[in-house]
Amino acid sequence: MGEFELIRRYFAAAPCAQPGEGVVQGIGDDCALLALAAGEQLAVSTDTLVIGVHFPHTCDAFLLGQRALAVSTSDLAAMGASPIGFTLALTLPQADADWLQAFAAGLNQMAQACAMRLIGGDTTRGPLSLTLTVFGRVPAGQALTRAGAQVGDLLCVGGALGDAAAALPLVLEQRTAEPAIAEPLLARYWSPQPQLAFGQALRGKATAALDISDGLLADCAHIALASNVALHIERERLPLSAAVSSWLDQEKAWDCALSGGDDYVLAFTLPQQHLAQLQQDGWPVTVIGRVSAGKGVHLFDSAGHSLAPSARGYQHFGGTGDITKQENGT
Ligand code: ADP
Ligand code: MG
C-alpha cells in the first residue's frame, strides 16, 4: 500500500474527513481552506505525541487515536473556542493495515463526538509519532486566556481530578484493579472528554481558564503567573471520583488530584456573581479556592493551615505528562 492509497483509505474516506461547516476545502489539495465569519478569530493549537514518551509501546491503536484527538481538542475547550477541524501529521514505522484501521476508527469516533473534521495532514515513515493541529473559532476578543484572573475571583474546576494519574499504573500494567475501579479510571485516561460546550459557556464569565494537562498545581501556576495573582487552593474541596476515593488512601488520592496530569478538565477563575447561574444551568462547577493578591499557588487544609504538597506526589506524578519519566519515578 503506497502513501496515497493509505491516505485515501484510512483518512480521506473517514466520515470525519467529509466536508462540513467552516471547511471550504478539506483533504486533497495543497492546503485546506477554512471559512471564518466576520468578527471571529481562529484558535490554533499543536500537540505531538511520541511513542515511548507520551504513550507506551503496547498502546492500543484505537485508544491512541481517540486520546490523541481528545488531548489536542481540549486546548480549544480551554480557550472557549468552537471546534472546526484538525490536521494529522503521522509518522509510521510501516503501513500495518490492522493498526491503521483501528487508529483511524478511534480518531473518527472522537472527531465525531467533538464535531471536529479531519482537514489534512502529512504521512511519513519513521518511529511512531503523531502531531495534531486543531482549529477552532471564537468571537473576537472573547477567548478565555490565562491572563485575566482578578483578586477576589473564585478558583474552580470542571470535574473530578486525579483519575488519569491514578490510571497510569494500570495503563503501564504495573498494577491491576477490579473492573469497578479499573474501567472508569482507564476510560478517563484513554478517552478524556474535551469540555467544549462548557468552555463556550464560560466565555464572558470566567476571567482566566486552561485545561489541566500537567496537574492542577502546575497548571494553576500558569494562571497565577500570567494573571500576576496568587491562587489559594483548599485541599478538602478537590473533587475526587468514587473510583479514586475507594481505591487510594486519602493522601495518595490528593497527590493524584494535585500533581497528576492528563485529566483535561477545565480550571478557571470566576467572579462570584456568575457561580449560581452556571450551577443552575447544570455546568459541573466545583469551587476549590480563590484568587488573592501575591504570587504562586498555595495549598491549605480546611482549617486554613498552609500545606506543602508532598515531594513523593510531585516526583511520581512529575508534572510533565511524560510517561517514561512517570514510569521511572523521576
Ligand atoms: P503535499 O505533497 O502537497 O504535502 P501530500 O501528498 O502530503 O501533499 O498529501 C496529500 C493530501 O492528503 C493533502 O491534502 C494532505 O493534507 C492530505 N494528507 C496527507 N496525510 C494525511 C493524513 N495522515 N491525514 C489526513 N490527511 C492527510
Ligand atoms: Mg505532504
Tab-separated table of C-alpha atoms and ligand atoms in Angstrom:
chain	number	residue	atom	x	y	z
A	1	MET	CA	0.000	0.000	0.000
A	2	GLY	CA	1.520	3.326	-1.119
A	3	GLU	CA	1.311	6.633	0.685
A	4	PHE	CA	-1.617	7.955	-1.356
A	5	GLU	CA	-3.620	4.758	-1.070
A	6	LEU	CA	-3.035	4.838	2.704
A	7	ILE	CA	-4.209	8.449	2.993
A	8	ARG	CA	-7.270	7.769	0.857
A	9	ARG	CA	-8.311	4.537	2.514
A	10	TYR	CA	-7.835	5.387	6.191
A	11	PHE	CA	-8.112	9.139	6.363
A	12	ALA	CA	-9.690	10.869	3.326
A	13	ALA	CA	-12.510	8.282	3.285
A	14	ALA	CA	-13.226	8.543	7.030
A	15	PRO	CA	-16.608	10.050	7.969
A	16	CYS	CA	-14.841	12.793	9.943
A	17	ALA	CA	-12.943	13.878	6.792
A	18	GLN	CA	-16.094	14.744	4.837
A	19	PRO	CA	-16.849	18.414	4.104
A	20	GLY	CA	-18.813	20.385	6.654
A	21	GLU	CA	-19.384	23.690	8.346
A	22	GLY	CA	-16.414	26.005	8.203
A	23	VAL	CA	-14.377	23.705	5.941
A	24	VAL	CA	-14.349	25.022	2.364
A	25	GLN	CA	-11.609	22.619	1.216
A	26	GLY	CA	-10.589	19.527	3.150
A	27	ILE	CA	-8.100	16.756	2.331
A	28	GLY	CA	-6.847	16.578	-1.244
A	29	ASP	CA	-5.346	19.888	-2.244
A	30	ASP	CA	-2.152	21.678	-1.223
A	31	CYS	CA	-3.902	23.443	1.638
A	32	ALA	CA	-7.181	23.135	3.452
A	33	LEU	CA	-9.356	26.241	3.388
A	34	LEU	CA	-11.349	27.317	6.432
A	35	ALA	CA	-14.107	29.931	6.483
A	36	LEU	CA	-14.468	32.286	9.428
A	37	ALA	CA	-17.378	34.686	9.881
A	38	ALA	CA	-16.638	38.402	10.253
A	39	GLY	CA	-15.829	39.145	13.874
A	40	GLU	CA	-14.377	35.712	14.603
A	41	GLN	CA	-10.819	34.747	15.443
A	42	LEU	CA	-9.098	31.471	14.606
A	43	ALA	CA	-7.846	29.452	17.613
A	44	VAL	CA	-4.931	27.112	16.756
A	45	SER	CA	-3.017	24.599	18.856
A	46	THR	CA	-0.482	21.826	18.062
A	47	ASP	CA	0.473	18.769	20.108
A	48	THR	CA	2.942	15.992	19.328
A	49	LEU	CA	2.748	12.505	20.851
A	50	VAL	CA	5.821	10.250	20.539
A	51	ILE	CA	5.883	6.516	21.216
A	52	GLY	CA	7.674	5.634	24.461
A	53	VAL	CA	7.437	9.235	25.632
A	54	HIS	CA	3.732	10.082	25.600
A	55	PHE	CA	2.243	6.613	25.180
A	56	PRO	CA	3.547	3.092	25.804
A	57	HIS	CA	4.797	0.748	23.076
A	58	THR	CA	1.967	-1.657	23.887
A	59	CYS	CA	-0.663	1.016	23.320
A	60	ASP	CA	-3.907	0.009	21.587
A	61	ALA	CA	-4.261	1.851	18.253
A	62	PHE	CA	-7.966	2.665	18.670
A	63	LEU	CA	-7.409	4.164	22.120
A	64	LEU	CA	-4.401	6.105	20.873
A	65	GLY	CA	-6.445	7.652	18.063
A	66	GLN	CA	-9.183	8.658	20.489
A	67	ARG	CA	-6.858	10.055	23.098
A	68	ALA	CA	-4.605	11.972	20.699
A	69	LEU	CA	-7.534	13.959	19.345
A	70	ALA	CA	-9.158	14.468	22.755
A	71	VAL	CA	-5.965	15.880	24.256
A	72	SER	CA	-5.492	18.318	21.384
A	73	THR	CA	-9.128	19.380	21.209
A	74	SER	CA	-9.118	20.105	24.929
A	75	ASP	CA	-6.983	23.173	24.167
A	76	LEU	CA	-9.885	24.584	22.126
A	77	ALA	CA	-12.223	23.976	25.073
A	78	ALA	CA	-9.819	25.818	27.358
A	79	MET	CA	-9.984	28.922	25.141
A	80	GLY	CA	-13.763	28.832	24.863
A	81	ALA	CA	-13.442	28.102	21.135
A	82	SER	CA	-15.893	26.132	18.992
A	83	PRO	CA	-14.307	23.259	17.066
A	84	ILE	CA	-13.750	23.414	13.292
A	85	GLY	CA	-11.180	20.796	12.353
A	86	PHE	CA	-7.716	19.329	12.691
A	87	THR	CA	-4.718	18.164	10.697
A	88	LEU	CA	-2.820	14.948	11.377
A	89	ALA	CA	0.903	14.558	10.710
A	90	LEU	CA	1.528	10.854	11.111
A	91	THR	CA	4.936	9.175	11.186
A	92	LEU	CA	4.712	5.385	10.980
A	93	PRO	CA	7.352	2.631	11.001
A	94	GLN	CA	5.285	0.625	8.478
A	95	ALA	CA	1.839	0.658	6.885
A	96	ASP	CA	0.132	-2.005	9.019
A	97	ALA	CA	-3.479	-2.259	7.800
A	98	ASP	CA	-4.895	-3.520	11.123
A	99	TRP	CA	-3.168	-0.786	13.103
A	100	LEU	CA	-4.260	1.948	10.678
A	101	GLN	CA	-7.837	0.683	10.639
A	102	ALA	CA	-8.070	0.735	14.435
A	103	PHE	CA	-6.262	4.057	14.795
A	104	ALA	CA	-8.493	5.747	12.209
A	105	ALA	CA	-11.608	4.318	13.901
A	106	GLY	CA	-10.567	5.729	17.295
A	107	LEU	CA	-9.707	9.076	15.762
A	108	ASN	CA	-13.002	9.154	13.902
A	109	GLN	CA	-15.037	8.323	16.988
A	110	MET	CA	-13.531	11.174	18.988
A	111	ALA	CA	-13.768	13.536	15.989
A	112	GLN	CA	-17.476	12.889	15.682
A	113	ALA	CA	-18.030	13.261	19.431
A	114	CYS	CA	-16.265	16.645	19.305
A	115	ALA	CA	-17.675	17.852	15.945
A	116	MET	CA	-14.117	18.013	14.609
A	117	ARG	CA	-13.240	17.412	10.939
A	118	LEU	CA	-10.009	15.980	9.593
A	119	ILE	CA	-8.906	18.594	7.048
A	120	GLY	CA	-5.409	17.466	6.047
A	121	GLY	CA	-2.101	16.190	7.233
A	122	ASP	CA	1.137	14.534	6.256
A	123	THR	CA	2.257	10.914	6.195
A	124	THR	CA	5.890	9.873	6.610
A	125	ARG	CA	7.930	6.817	7.581
A	126	GLY	CA	9.833	6.686	10.884
A	127	PRO	CA	9.333	5.894	14.580
A	128	LEU	CA	5.638	6.232	15.503
A	129	SER	CA	4.658	9.796	16.317
A	130	LEU	CA	1.550	11.944	15.833
A	131	THR	CA	1.256	15.688	15.509
A	132	LEU	CA	-2.253	17.069	15.620
A	133	THR	CA	-3.065	20.696	14.957
A	134	VAL	CA	-6.552	21.782	15.948
A	135	PHE	CA	-8.502	24.766	14.653
A	136	GLY	CA	-11.460	26.465	16.274
A	137	ARG	CA	-13.407	29.692	16.094
A	138	VAL	CA	-14.070	32.227	18.801
A	139	PRO	CA	-15.809	35.632	18.751
A	140	ALA	CA	-13.111	38.298	18.501
A	141	GLY	CA	-11.750	39.291	21.893
A	142	GLN	CA	-13.754	36.669	23.819
A	143	ALA	CA	-11.245	33.812	24.039
A	144	LEU	CA	-10.544	32.627	27.585
A	145	THR	CA	-6.872	33.210	28.257
A	146	ARG	CA	-4.700	32.528	31.303
A	147	ALA	CA	-4.187	36.200	31.953
A	148	GLY	CA	-7.378	37.714	33.341
A	149	ALA	CA	-7.777	36.331	36.898
A	150	GLN	CA	-8.794	39.046	39.373
A	151	VAL	CA	-8.214	39.188	43.113
A	152	GLY	CA	-11.436	38.021	44.779
A	153	ASP	CA	-12.458	35.611	41.991
A	154	LEU	CA	-13.254	32.007	42.847
A	155	LEU	CA	-10.927	29.270	41.584
A	156	CYS	CA	-12.981	26.444	40.071
A	157	VAL	CA	-12.568	23.153	38.205
A	158	GLY	CA	-14.920	21.359	35.833
A	159	GLY	CA	-14.813	17.817	37.190
A	160	ALA	CA	-13.080	15.145	39.239
A	161	LEU	CA	-9.285	15.368	39.433
A	162	GLY	CA	-6.680	12.633	39.618
A	163	ASP	CA	-8.405	9.845	37.689
A	164	ALA	CA	-5.903	9.793	34.846
A	165	ALA	CA	-2.922	9.802	37.224
A	166	ALA	CA	-4.500	7.010	39.240
A	167	ALA	CA	-4.995	5.088	35.971
A	168	LEU	CA	-1.336	5.319	34.996
A	169	PRO	CA	-0.107	2.195	36.844
A	170	LEU	CA	-2.988	0.339	35.168
A	171	VAL	CA	-2.048	1.742	31.749
A	172	LEU	CA	1.580	0.713	32.282
A	173	GLU	CA	0.417	-2.702	33.525
A	174	GLN	CA	2.239	-2.249	36.818
A	175	ARG	CA	-0.918	-2.805	38.858
A	176	THR	CA	-4.339	-4.343	38.442
A	177	ALA	CA	-7.675	-3.410	39.978
A	178	GLU	CA	-11.166	-4.840	39.979
A	179	PRO	CA	-13.266	-3.769	36.966
A	180	ALA	CA	-15.437	-1.368	39.001
A	181	ILE	CA	-12.264	0.647	39.687
A	182	ALA	CA	-10.163	-0.050	36.598
A	183	GLU	CA	-12.842	0.623	33.988
A	184	PRO	CA	-13.790	4.201	34.911
A	185	LEU	CA	-10.159	5.155	35.562
A	186	LEU	CA	-8.909	3.732	32.251
A	187	ALA	CA	-11.800	5.420	30.449
A	188	ARG	CA	-10.747	8.773	31.909
A	189	TYR	CA	-7.171	8.151	30.748
A	190	TRP	CA	-7.890	6.839	27.240
A	191	SER	CA	-10.892	8.911	26.270
A	192	PRO	CA	-10.935	12.183	28.152
A	193	GLN	CA	-13.893	14.311	27.027
A	194	PRO	CA	-12.838	17.817	25.999
A	195	GLN	CA	-15.182	20.261	27.776
A	196	LEU	CA	-16.031	22.159	24.597
A	197	ALA	CA	-19.572	23.260	25.425
A	198	PHE	CA	-18.552	24.168	28.953
A	199	GLY	CA	-15.644	26.293	27.701
A	200	GLN	CA	-18.020	28.159	25.399
A	201	ALA	CA	-20.470	28.665	28.278
A	202	LEU	CA	-17.655	30.236	30.327
A	203	ARG	CA	-16.999	32.970	27.735
A	204	GLY	CA	-17.846	36.340	29.184
A	205	LYS	CA	-17.903	34.840	32.707
A	206	ALA	CA	-14.596	33.158	33.568
A	207	THR	CA	-11.733	35.632	33.827
A	208	ALA	CA	-8.982	33.066	33.094
A	209	ALA	CA	-9.015	29.402	32.083
A	210	LEU	CA	-6.942	26.448	30.953
A	211	ASP	CA	-7.273	22.700	30.678
A	212	ILE	CA	-5.437	20.583	33.240
A	213	SER	CA	-2.856	18.547	31.353
A	214	ASP	CA	0.189	18.672	33.628
A	215	GLY	CA	-1.529	18.595	37.027
A	216	LEU	CA	-3.619	21.085	38.984
A	217	LEU	CA	-0.743	22.742	40.847
A	218	ALA	CA	1.497	23.021	37.796
A	219	ASP	CA	-1.282	24.347	35.577
A	220	CYS	CA	-2.661	26.785	38.145
A	221	ALA	CA	0.849	28.203	38.364
A	222	HIS	CA	0.447	29.253	34.716
A	223	ILE	CA	-2.713	31.215	35.549
A	224	ALA	CA	-1.072	32.781	38.609
A	225	LEU	CA	1.943	33.884	36.585
A	226	ALA	CA	0.035	35.120	33.528
A	227	SER	CA	-2.524	36.987	35.684
A	228	ASN	CA	0.023	38.216	38.243
A	229	VAL	CA	-2.019	36.914	41.186
A	230	ALA	CA	-1.798	34.170	43.830
A	231	LEU	CA	-4.140	31.166	43.784
A	232	HIS	CA	-5.194	29.610	47.097
A	233	ILE	CA	-6.424	26.014	46.905
A	234	GLU	CA	-8.253	24.258	49.728
A	235	ARG	CA	-7.306	20.589	49.616
A	236	GLU	CA	-10.551	19.225	51.077
A	237	ARG	CA	-12.545	20.846	48.283
A	238	LEU	CA	-10.806	18.913	45.481
A	239	PRO	CA	-13.424	16.808	43.666
A	240	LEU	CA	-12.404	13.119	43.638
A	241	SER	CA	-14.175	10.366	41.725
A	242	ALA	CA	-15.694	7.409	43.543
A	243	ALA	CA	-13.072	5.165	41.906
A	244	VAL	CA	-10.130	7.233	43.173
A	245	SER	CA	-11.637	7.672	46.647
A	246	SER	CA	-12.292	3.992	47.120
A	247	TRP	CA	-9.038	2.715	45.560
A	248	LEU	CA	-6.414	5.070	47.006
A	249	ASP	CA	-5.806	6.245	50.548
A	250	GLN	CA	-6.674	9.891	51.141
A	251	GLU	CA	-3.129	11.284	50.862
A	252	LYS	CA	-2.435	9.398	47.651
A	253	ALA	CA	-5.774	10.490	46.182
A	254	TRP	CA	-4.937	14.126	46.931
A	255	ASP	CA	-1.480	13.663	45.398
A	256	CYS	CA	-3.093	12.415	42.182
A	257	ALA	CA	-5.572	15.298	42.164
A	258	LEU	CA	-2.913	17.939	42.848
A	259	SER	CA	0.052	16.706	40.865
A	260	GLY	CA	-1.219	14.117	38.378
A	261	GLY	CA	-1.701	15.263	34.811
A	262	ASP	CA	-3.884	14.133	31.931
A	263	ASP	CA	-7.333	14.858	33.397
A	264	TYR	CA	-8.229	17.503	30.778
A	265	VAL	CA	-10.892	19.147	32.884
A	266	LEU	CA	-11.031	22.932	32.847
A	267	ALA	CA	-9.619	25.045	35.671
A	268	PHE	CA	-10.819	28.657	35.701
A	269	THR	CA	-11.277	31.747	37.772
A	270	LEU	CA	-14.784	33.106	38.163
A	271	PRO	CA	-16.267	36.242	39.694
A	272	GLN	CA	-18.593	35.064	42.478
A	273	GLN	CA	-21.666	36.621	40.818
A	274	HIS	CA	-21.624	34.047	37.984
A	275	LEU	CA	-21.473	30.924	40.150
A	276	ALA	CA	-25.161	30.345	40.910
A	277	GLN	CA	-26.289	30.718	37.286
A	278	LEU	CA	-23.641	28.328	35.946
A	279	GLN	CA	-24.581	25.738	38.565
A	280	GLN	CA	-28.297	26.211	37.877
A	281	ASP	CA	-27.623	25.664	34.177
A	282	GLY	CA	-26.110	22.314	35.104
A	283	TRP	CA	-22.426	23.033	34.400
A	284	PRO	CA	-20.043	20.974	36.540
A	285	VAL	CA	-18.511	23.800	38.550
A	286	THR	CA	-16.636	22.927	41.760
A	287	VAL	CA	-15.102	25.788	43.736
A	288	ILE	CA	-11.660	24.731	45.030
A	289	GLY	CA	-10.224	28.043	46.167
A	290	ARG	CA	-9.844	31.717	45.386
A	291	VAL	CA	-7.659	34.341	43.794
A	292	SER	CA	-5.604	36.529	46.126
A	293	ALA	CA	-3.013	39.238	45.808
A	294	GLY	CA	0.513	37.863	45.547
A	295	LYS	CA	2.232	35.184	43.503
A	296	GLY	CA	2.173	31.436	43.011
A	297	VAL	CA	-0.121	28.607	44.078
A	298	HIS	CA	-0.709	27.952	47.781
A	299	LEU	CA	-2.335	24.904	49.314
A	300	PHE	CA	-4.337	24.924	52.566
A	301	ASP	CA	-6.283	22.410	54.615
A	302	SER	CA	-9.872	23.115	55.636
A	303	ALA	CA	-8.704	24.742	58.883
A	304	GLY	CA	-6.693	27.252	56.855
A	305	HIS	CA	-3.257	25.779	57.659
A	306	SER	CA	-0.712	26.069	54.879
A	307	LEU	CA	0.344	22.717	53.377
A	308	ALA	CA	3.431	21.809	51.390
A	309	PRO	CA	2.493	19.304	48.666
A	310	SER	CA	4.304	16.024	49.355
A	311	ALA	CA	7.569	15.526	47.485
A	312	ARG	CA	6.508	11.984	46.643
A	313	GLY	CA	3.448	13.245	44.809
A	314	TYR	CA	5.489	15.766	42.924
A	315	GLN	CA	8.090	13.252	41.861
A	316	HIS	CA	5.989	10.281	40.964
A	317	PHE	CA	3.394	12.222	39.004
A	318	GLY	CA	6.083	14.611	37.872
A	319	GLY	CA	4.040	17.281	36.142
A	320	THR	CA	5.425	16.761	32.650
A	321	GLY	CA	2.817	14.369	31.290
A	322	ASP	CA	5.826	12.328	30.183
A	323	ILE	CA	5.042	8.658	30.595
A	324	THR	CA	8.663	7.485	30.689
A	325	LYS	CA	9.523	9.902	33.464
A	326	GLN	CA	6.478	8.803	35.412
A	327	GLU	CA	7.404	5.192	34.785
A	328	ASN	CA	10.884	5.754	36.187
A	329	GLY	CA	9.542	7.781	39.057
A	330	THR	CA	11.954	10.594	38.268
B	1	ADP	P1	1.775	17.641	-0.339
B	1	ADP	O1	2.763	16.879	-1.193
B	1	ADP	O2	1.137	18.806	-1.022
B	1	ADP	O3	2.297	17.936	1.023
B	1	ADP	P2	0.634	15.185	0.475
B	1	ADP	O4	0.943	14.237	-0.597
B	1	ADP	O5	1.497	15.169	1.690
B	1	ADP	O6	0.544	16.634	-0.155
B	1	ADP	O7	-0.875	14.990	0.953
B	1	ADP	C1	-1.913	14.925	0.001
B	1	ADP	C2	-3.205	15.348	0.681
B	1	ADP	O8	-3.511	14.419	1.717
B	1	ADP	C3	-3.111	16.726	1.328
B	1	ADP	O9	-4.380	17.333	1.210
B	1	ADP	C4	-2.831	16.396	2.773
B	1	ADP	O10	-3.334	17.406	3.628
B	1	ADP	C5	-3.567	15.084	2.969
B	1	ADP	N1	-2.949	14.176	3.958
B	1	ADP	C6	-1.713	13.622	3.936
B	1	ADP	N2	-1.517	12.817	5.000
B	1	ADP	C7	-2.648	12.864	5.733
B	1	ADP	C8	-3.090	12.273	6.947
B	1	ADP	N3	-2.303	11.450	7.663
B	1	ADP	N4	-4.322	12.566	7.383
B	1	ADP	C9	-5.115	13.390	6.687
B	1	ADP	N5	-4.794	13.980	5.560
B	1	ADP	C10	-3.577	13.728	5.060
B	2	MG	MG	2.944	16.448	2.478
